C-alpha positions as semicolon CSV with decimal commas, in nm:
position;residue;x (nm);y (nm);z (nm)
1;G;-3,904;8,563;-5,408
2;E;-4,006;8,515;-5,767
3;I;-4,334;8,468;-5,634
4;K;-4,322;8,797;-5,384
5;R;-4,196;8,965;-5,722
6;A;-4,468;8,836;-5,925
7;V;-4,732;8,930;-5,732
8;F;-4,515;9,290;-5,723
9;S;-4,550;9,368;-6,079
10;L;-4,896;9,257;-6,144
11;V;-5,061;9,543;-5,860
12;N;-4,795;9,807;-6,059
13;Y;-4,960;9,702;-6,392
14;L;-5,329;9,653;-6,206
15;M;-5,290;9,956;-5,944
16;P;-5,135;10,304;-6,075
17;E;-5,492;10,482;-6,194
18;S;-5,611;10,417;-5,832
19;V;-5,351;10,312;-5,616
20;F;-4,968;10,360;-5,569
21;T;-4,763;10,048;-5,535
22;M;-4,401;10,097;-5,377
23;R;-4,112;9,816;-5,285
24;C;-4,057;9,980;-4,982
25;S;-4,098;9,884;-4,599
26;A;-4,273;10,130;-4,355
27;N;-4,346;10,223;-3,957
28;V;-4,602;10,392;-3,698
29;G;-4,525;10,600;-3,419
30;S;-4,762;10,595;-3,149
31;G;-4,981;10,963;-3,243
32;G;-5,004;10,728;-3,595
33;D;-4,733;10,914;-3,804
34;V;-4,617;10,680;-4,089
35;A;-4,283;10,658;-4,168
36;I;-4,189;10,429;-4,572
37;F;-3,836;10,323;-4,603
38;L;-3,765;10,306;-4,987
39;G;-3,415;10,155;-5,135
40;R;-3,184;9,888;-5,252
41;E;-3,071;9,559;-5,086
42;E;-2,734;9,619;-4,851
43;T;-2,911;9,994;-4,800
44;G;-3,132;9,941;-4,419
45;K;-3,438;9,976;-4,586
46;T;-3,521;9,626;-4,332
47;T;-3,363;9,728;-4,068
48;L;-3,444;10,074;-4,021
49;A;-3,839;10,049;-4,044
50;V;-3,814;9,761;-3,719
51;D;-3,741;10,020;-3,472
52;S;-3,839;9,889;-3,070
53;Q;-4,010;10,293;-3,029
54;R;-4,227;10,151;-3,338
55;R;-4,461;9,901;-3,470
56;L;-4,404;9,812;-3,799
57;I;-4,682;9,843;-4,013
58;G;-4,489;9,575;-4,322
59;D;-4,129;9,471;-4,470
60;H;-4,136;9,516;-4,782
61;S;-4,471;9,586;-5,031
62;H;-4,702;9,887;-4,955
63;A;-4,971;10,059;-5,179
64;W;-5,155;10,412;-5,110
65;C;-5,475;10,498;-5,166
66;D;-5,700;10,714;-5,103
67;E;-5,706;10,713;-4,723
68;G;-5,390;10,574;-4,670
69;I;-5,127;10,325;-4,713
70;F;-5,140;9,917;-4,674
71;N;-4,908;9,660;-4,682
72;L;-4,948;9,429;-4,940
73;D;-4,775;9,050;-4,807
74;W;-4,749;9,088;-4,398
75;G;-4,404;8,893;-4,427
76;G;-4,050;8,965;-4,426
77;Y;-3,801;8,860;-4,573
78;A;-3,435;9,033;-4,452
79;K;-3,038;8,979;-4,537
80;L;-2,930;8,803;-4,216
81;L;-2,573;8,867;-4,287
82;N;-2,375;8,977;-4,061
83;V;-2,652;9,063;-3,813
84;N;-2,638;9,027;-3,394
85;A;-2,857;8,991;-3,132
86;A;-2,708;9,441;-2,980
87;E;-2,767;9,588;-3,313
88;Q;-3,052;9,444;-3,524
89;P;-3,257;9,229;-3,167
90;E;-3,603;9,164;-3,387
91;I;-3,467;9,034;-3,652
92;Y;-3,213;8,837;-3,537
93;A;-3,443;8,666;-3,302
94;C;-3,680;8,531;-3,575
95;T;-3,354;8,340;-3,699
96;R;-3,446;8,157;-3,390
97;K;-3,821;8,134;-3,425
98;F;-4,018;7,836;-3,591
99;G;-4,240;7,899;-3,869
100;T;-3,864;8,107;-4,019
101;L;-3,714;7,987;-4,385
102;L;-3,345;8,029;-4,421
103;E;-3,179;8,116;-4,663
104;N;-2,802;8,047;-4,800
105;V;-2,656;8,011;-4,419
106;T;-2,403;7,763;-4,257
107;L;-2,501;7,567;-3,972
108;D;-2,190;7,386;-3,740
109;P;-2,227;7,035;-3,844
110;Q;-2,134;6,959;-3,422
111;T;-2,376;7,238;-3,264
112;R;-2,574;7,260;-3,450
113;R;-2,647;7,662;-3,453
114;L;-2,620;7,899;-3,683
115;D;-2,297;8,116;-3,822
116;L;-2,492;8,441;-4,017
117;T;-2,105;8,616;-3,962
118;D;-2,030;8,308;-4,287
119;N;-2,064;8,455;-4,636
120;S;-1,852;8,150;-4,743
121;L;-2,175;8,122;-4,944
122;T;-2,290;8,413;-5,046
123;E;-2,305;8,781;-4,895
124;N;-2,688;8,699;-4,964
125;S;-2,795;8,525;-4,687
126;R;-3,231;8,562;-4,590
127;G;-3,459;8,495;-4,356
128;A;-3,852;8,462;-4,522
129;Y;-4,082;8,491;-4,120
130;P;-4,429;8,601;-4,057
131;I;-4,466;8,926;-3,981
132;S;-4,611;8,833;-3,612
133;H;-4,326;8,696;-3,509
134;L;-4,177;9,045;-3,504
135;P;-4,375;9,157;-3,147
136;N;-4,442;9,494;-3,242
137;A;-4,562;9,448;-3,547
138;I;-4,983;9,519;-3,629
139;R;-5,171;9,376;-3,898
140;E;-5,469;9,698;-3,881
141;G;-5,489;9,611;-4,199
142;M;-5,497;10,059;-4,356
143;F;-5,284;10,330;-4,249
144;D;-5,291;10,708;-4,262
145;H;-5,060;10,925;-4,509
146;P;-4,749;10,920;-4,452
147;R;-4,552;11,243;-4,252
148;H;-4,216;11,063;-4,359
149;M;-4,020;10,937;-4,688
150;F;-3,664;10,798;-4,671
151;L;-3,496;10,764;-4,952
152;L;-3,168;10,507;-4,837
153;T;-2,846;10,502;-5,069
154;C;-2,584;10,331;-4,921
155;D;-2,290;10,549;-5,055
156;A;-1,891;10,437;-5,069
157;F;-1,743;10,769;-5,231
158;G;-1,802;10,911;-4,889
159;V;-1,993;11,189;-5,117
160;L;-2,308;11,208;-4,972
161;P;-2,444;11,276;-4,634
162;P;-2,559;11,062;-4,314
163;I;-2,939;11,276;-4,384
164;A;-3,066;11,561;-4,545
165;R;-3,387;11,734;-4,625
166;L;-3,482;11,722;-4,898
167;T;-3,777;11,901;-5,156
168;A;-4,100;11,731;-5,299
169;E;-3,886;11,746;-5,659
170;Q;-3,561;11,619;-5,484
171;A;-3,728;11,308;-5,314
172;L;-3,869;11,253;-5,725
173;Y;-3,546;11,257;-5,869
174;A;-3,432;11,047;-5,610
175;F;-3,690;10,774;-5,697
176;L;-3,651;10,759;-6,039
177;S;-3,260;10,753;-5,999
178;A;-3,288;10,511;-5,705
179;Y;-2,869;10,509;-5,661
180;T;-2,662;10,310;-5,407
181;S;-2,307;10,128;-5,431
182;K;-2,276;9,802;-5,514
183;F;-1,960;9,584;-5,510
184;K;-1,835;9,359;-5,697
185;Q;-1,451;9,061;-5,652
186;M;-1,185;9,144;-5,874
187;A;-0,959;8,939;-6,029
188;S;-0,752;9,097;-5,823
189;G;-0,900;8,955;-5,521
190;E;-1,007;9,338;-5,373
191;I;-1,318;9,445;-5,392
192;E;-1,421;9,711;-5,579
193;A;-1,698;9,983;-5,535
194;E;-1,921;10,045;-5,866
195;V;-2,298;10,305;-5,834
196;M;-2,587;10,163;-5,946
197;F;-2,918;10,310;-6,057
198;N;-3,218;10,118;-5,992
199;V;-3,497;10,333;-6,135
200;S;-3,782;10,375;-5,894
201;F;-3,569;10,117;-5,668
202;G;-3,694;9,788;-5,886
203;D;-3,714;9,807;-6,263
204;S;-3,780;9,448;-6,276
205;A;-4,090;9,504;-6,113
206;L;-4,241;9,772;-6,305
207;A;-4,519;9,739;-6,611
208;L;-4,554;10,130;-6,687
209;P;-4,281;10,341;-6,826
210;A;-4,042;10,478;-6,474
211;Y;-4,207;10,879;-6,535
212;A;-4,587;10,758;-6,411
213;Y;-4,483;10,578;-6,148
214;G;-4,260;10,917;-6,056
215;E;-4,559;11,175;-6,085
216;K;-4,816;10,996;-5,858
217;L;-4,529;10,985;-5,620
218;L;-4,503;11,375;-5,693
219;E;-4,826;11,440;-5,681
220;K;-4,916;11,216;-5,328
221;I;-4,603;11,397;-5,184
222;K;-4,754;11,737;-5,228
223;A;-5,117;11,685;-5,144
224;H;-5,059;11,509;-4,886
225;H;-4,711;11,763;-4,742
226;V;-4,429;11,453;-4,690
227;N;-4,170;11,535;-4,518
228;C;-3,843;11,355;-4,748
229;W;-3,513;11,278;-4,652
230;L;-3,263;11,151;-4,797
231;V;-3,005;10,905;-4,582
232;N;-2,660;10,792;-4,622
233;T;-2,631;10,438;-4,458
234;G;-2,268;10,370;-4,586
235;W;-2,011;10,630;-4,588
236;S;-1,972;10,988;-4,452
237;G;-1,662;11,179;-4,589
238;E;-1,389;10,954;-4,743
239;P;-1,448;10,584;-4,890
240;S;-1,525;10,287;-4,812
241;H;-1,191;10,169;-4,863
242;R;-1,049;10,481;-4,578
243;S;-1,298;10,455;-4,321
244;A;-1,543;10,273;-4,103
245;R;-1,907;10,271;-4,264
246;I;-2,193;10,463;-4,087
247;S;-2,279;10,244;-3,778
248;I;-2,634;10,200;-3,775
249;S;-2,731;10,288;-3,416
250;Q;-2,582;10,609;-3,582
251;S;-2,850;10,616;-3,888
252;R;-3,125;10,506;-3,689
253;A;-3,100;10,778;-3,433
254;L;-3,068;10,996;-3,717
255;V;-3,423;10,875;-3,842
256;R;-3,552;10,889;-3,520
257;A;-3,449;11,220;-3,464
258;A;-3,633;11,345;-3,833
259;V;-3,991;11,148;-3,747
260;D;-3,969;11,276;-3,340
261;G;-3,892;11,648;-3,476
262;A;-3,652;11,745;-3,391
263;F;-3,483;11,840;-3,667
264;D;-3,688;12,130;-3,626
265;N;-3,521;12,377;-3,412
266;V;-3,137;12,304;-3,635
267;E;-2,996;12,521;-3,830
268;F;-2,960;12,328;-4,227
269;E;-2,702;12,435;-4,524
270;L;-2,759;12,413;-4,837
271;D;-2,520;12,105;-5,014
272;P;-2,382;12,381;-5,339
273;V;-2,335;11,993;-5,467
274;F;-2,689;11,857;-5,524
275;Q;-2,899;12,183;-5,370
276;F;-3,072;11,904;-5,071
277;E;-2,995;12,089;-4,724
278;I;-2,761;11,904;-4,467
279;P;-2,856;11,991;-4,065
280;K;-2,570;12,143;-3,856
281;E;-2,578;11,991;-3,565
282;S;-2,730;11,654;-3,503
283;P;-2,963;11,681;-3,209
284;D;-2,867;11,282;-3,113
285;A;-2,489;11,273;-2,915
286;S;-2,428;10,982;-3,081
287;V;-2,387;11,080;-3,395
288;P;-2,070;11,377;-3,421
289;G;-2,161;11,685;-3,575
290;K;-1,914;11,729;-3,782
291;M;-2,005;11,349;-3,920
292;L;-2,321;11,493;-4,079
293;N;-2,184;11,712;-4,399
294;P;-1,916;11,508;-4,569
295;R;-1,724;11,754;-4,725
296;Q;-1,649;11,835;-4,332
297;A;-1,586;11,484;-4,251
298;A;-1,366;11,484;-4,582
299;A;-0,997;11,375;-4,470
300;D;-0,910;11,654;-4,828
301;A;-1,130;11,927;-4,865
302;G;-1,047;11,970;-5,278
303;E;-0,997;11,555;-5,364
304;Y;-1,401;11,576;-5,132
305;E;-1,553;11,771;-5,455
306;M;-1,401;11,620;-5,746
307;R;-1,557;11,289;-5,614
308;A;-1,913;11,459;-5,553
309;N;-1,822;11,665;-5,911
310;R;-1,784;11,277;-6,040
311;L;-2,073;11,158;-5,907
312;V;-2,269;11,432;-6,060
313;A;-2,144;11,328;-6,296
314;E;-2,274;10,993;-6,290
315;F;-2,604;11,120;-6,199
316;V;-2,637;11,339;-6,507
317;K;-2,562;11,037;-6,753
318;D;-2,838;10,801;-6,644
319;F;-3,048;11,092;-6,607
320;S;-2,957;11,091;-6,999
321;K;-3,089;10,756;-7,115
322;F;-3,420;10,774;-7,002
323;E;-3,442;11,209;-7,026
324;D;-3,620;11,189;-7,365
325;K;-3,893;10,945;-7,231
326;V;-4,072;11,184;-6,973
327;P;-4,267;11,442;-6,971
328;E;-4,190;11,785;-7,176
329;E;-4,280;11,997;-6,772
330;M;-4,120;11,634;-6,546
331;R;-3,773;11,710;-6,739
332;A;-3,790;12,054;-6,734
333;V;-3,808;12,032;-6,337
334;L;-3,573;11,734;-6,282
335;S;-3,312;11,895;-6,516
336;Q;-3,261;12,211;-6,265
337;I;-3,176;11,943;-6,014
338;I;-2,888;11,884;-6,017
339;T;-2,570;11,954;-6,329
340;V;-2,228;11,943;-6,366
341;D;-1,927;12,177;-6,433
342;D;-1,894;11,995;-6,787
343;S;-1,593;12,216;-6,906
344;F;-1,428;12,000;-6,600
345;D;-1,279;11,725;-6,831
346;F;-1,151;11,421;-6,548
347;G;-1,020;11,204;-6,796
348;E;-0,794;11,441;-6,811
349;Y;-0,718;11,359;-6,431
350;D;-0,752;11,036;-6,541
351;F;-0,951;11,062;-6,237
352;T;-1,267;10,767;-6,163
353;L;-1,515;10,690;-5,904
């Protein structure tokens, strides 16, 4: 892990002018169409990229140059907690192969079998393996420019939709904020969700100001007409303590629909708070239509609006920390992406996420 971070930090410093480096997974379809997945831990970046219907390019670090994209590490570093053969067969199989390094997992002392459901040591059990362990991975070096970009989040507050279509500017905002939820255990033993922002999906590896990477990303999205999507692999409609998480199979079905063009003939509606577009129906029957719009999936519409606006306030607060450090043109664009009604006092109602 430390070596990967060190190398990625180095290329982030050396390459930005000629090669844009990304902390992402990537795969390619039979027609050469490339999809990239950007996201923090627990958002499904590795899981969604490892798809039996597509070939894996790489799991973690990639570079995007004038000719296309290429992988930087030729290996996988997957989270293993609760990985199973039914939902993640390729990654599960890697845990049984010679040459995989397992971190923080437990073994039954009698049977010597792995227990991937055991989190007694940590939630962050890992498996590091060569890309050759995956039967659908390829190592041809250079691939075409991405056709689809998926910006992943795990929203524990049930505010964001399972999938939404983004403009290039909205994708830039999502890239710079890199929002997701993290969970911490309280003194009482209860698990509580918190808001987490992490600039460009890995601020500890950035050697230049974040906006330098953002400018390059926006330039490439527009130059190569990349379709951009927000994918929430967390909860939709209701927060984590009141509902079930979106399943891996449902997230995978929505991603496949996007890369296959199944959403091209679907009507979208504009979200009044975040301004992105939400599909009105799912091309895949495994995803209920009502689930696509969290506003409709929420049990109490008014309470949902409170949660949504409170989350927007967190975005605005986070953006204010570095808005003076970005060029005026970029600041003008980003400040129009999402806004919050300043006249509404959340503190008056003692309302927090």
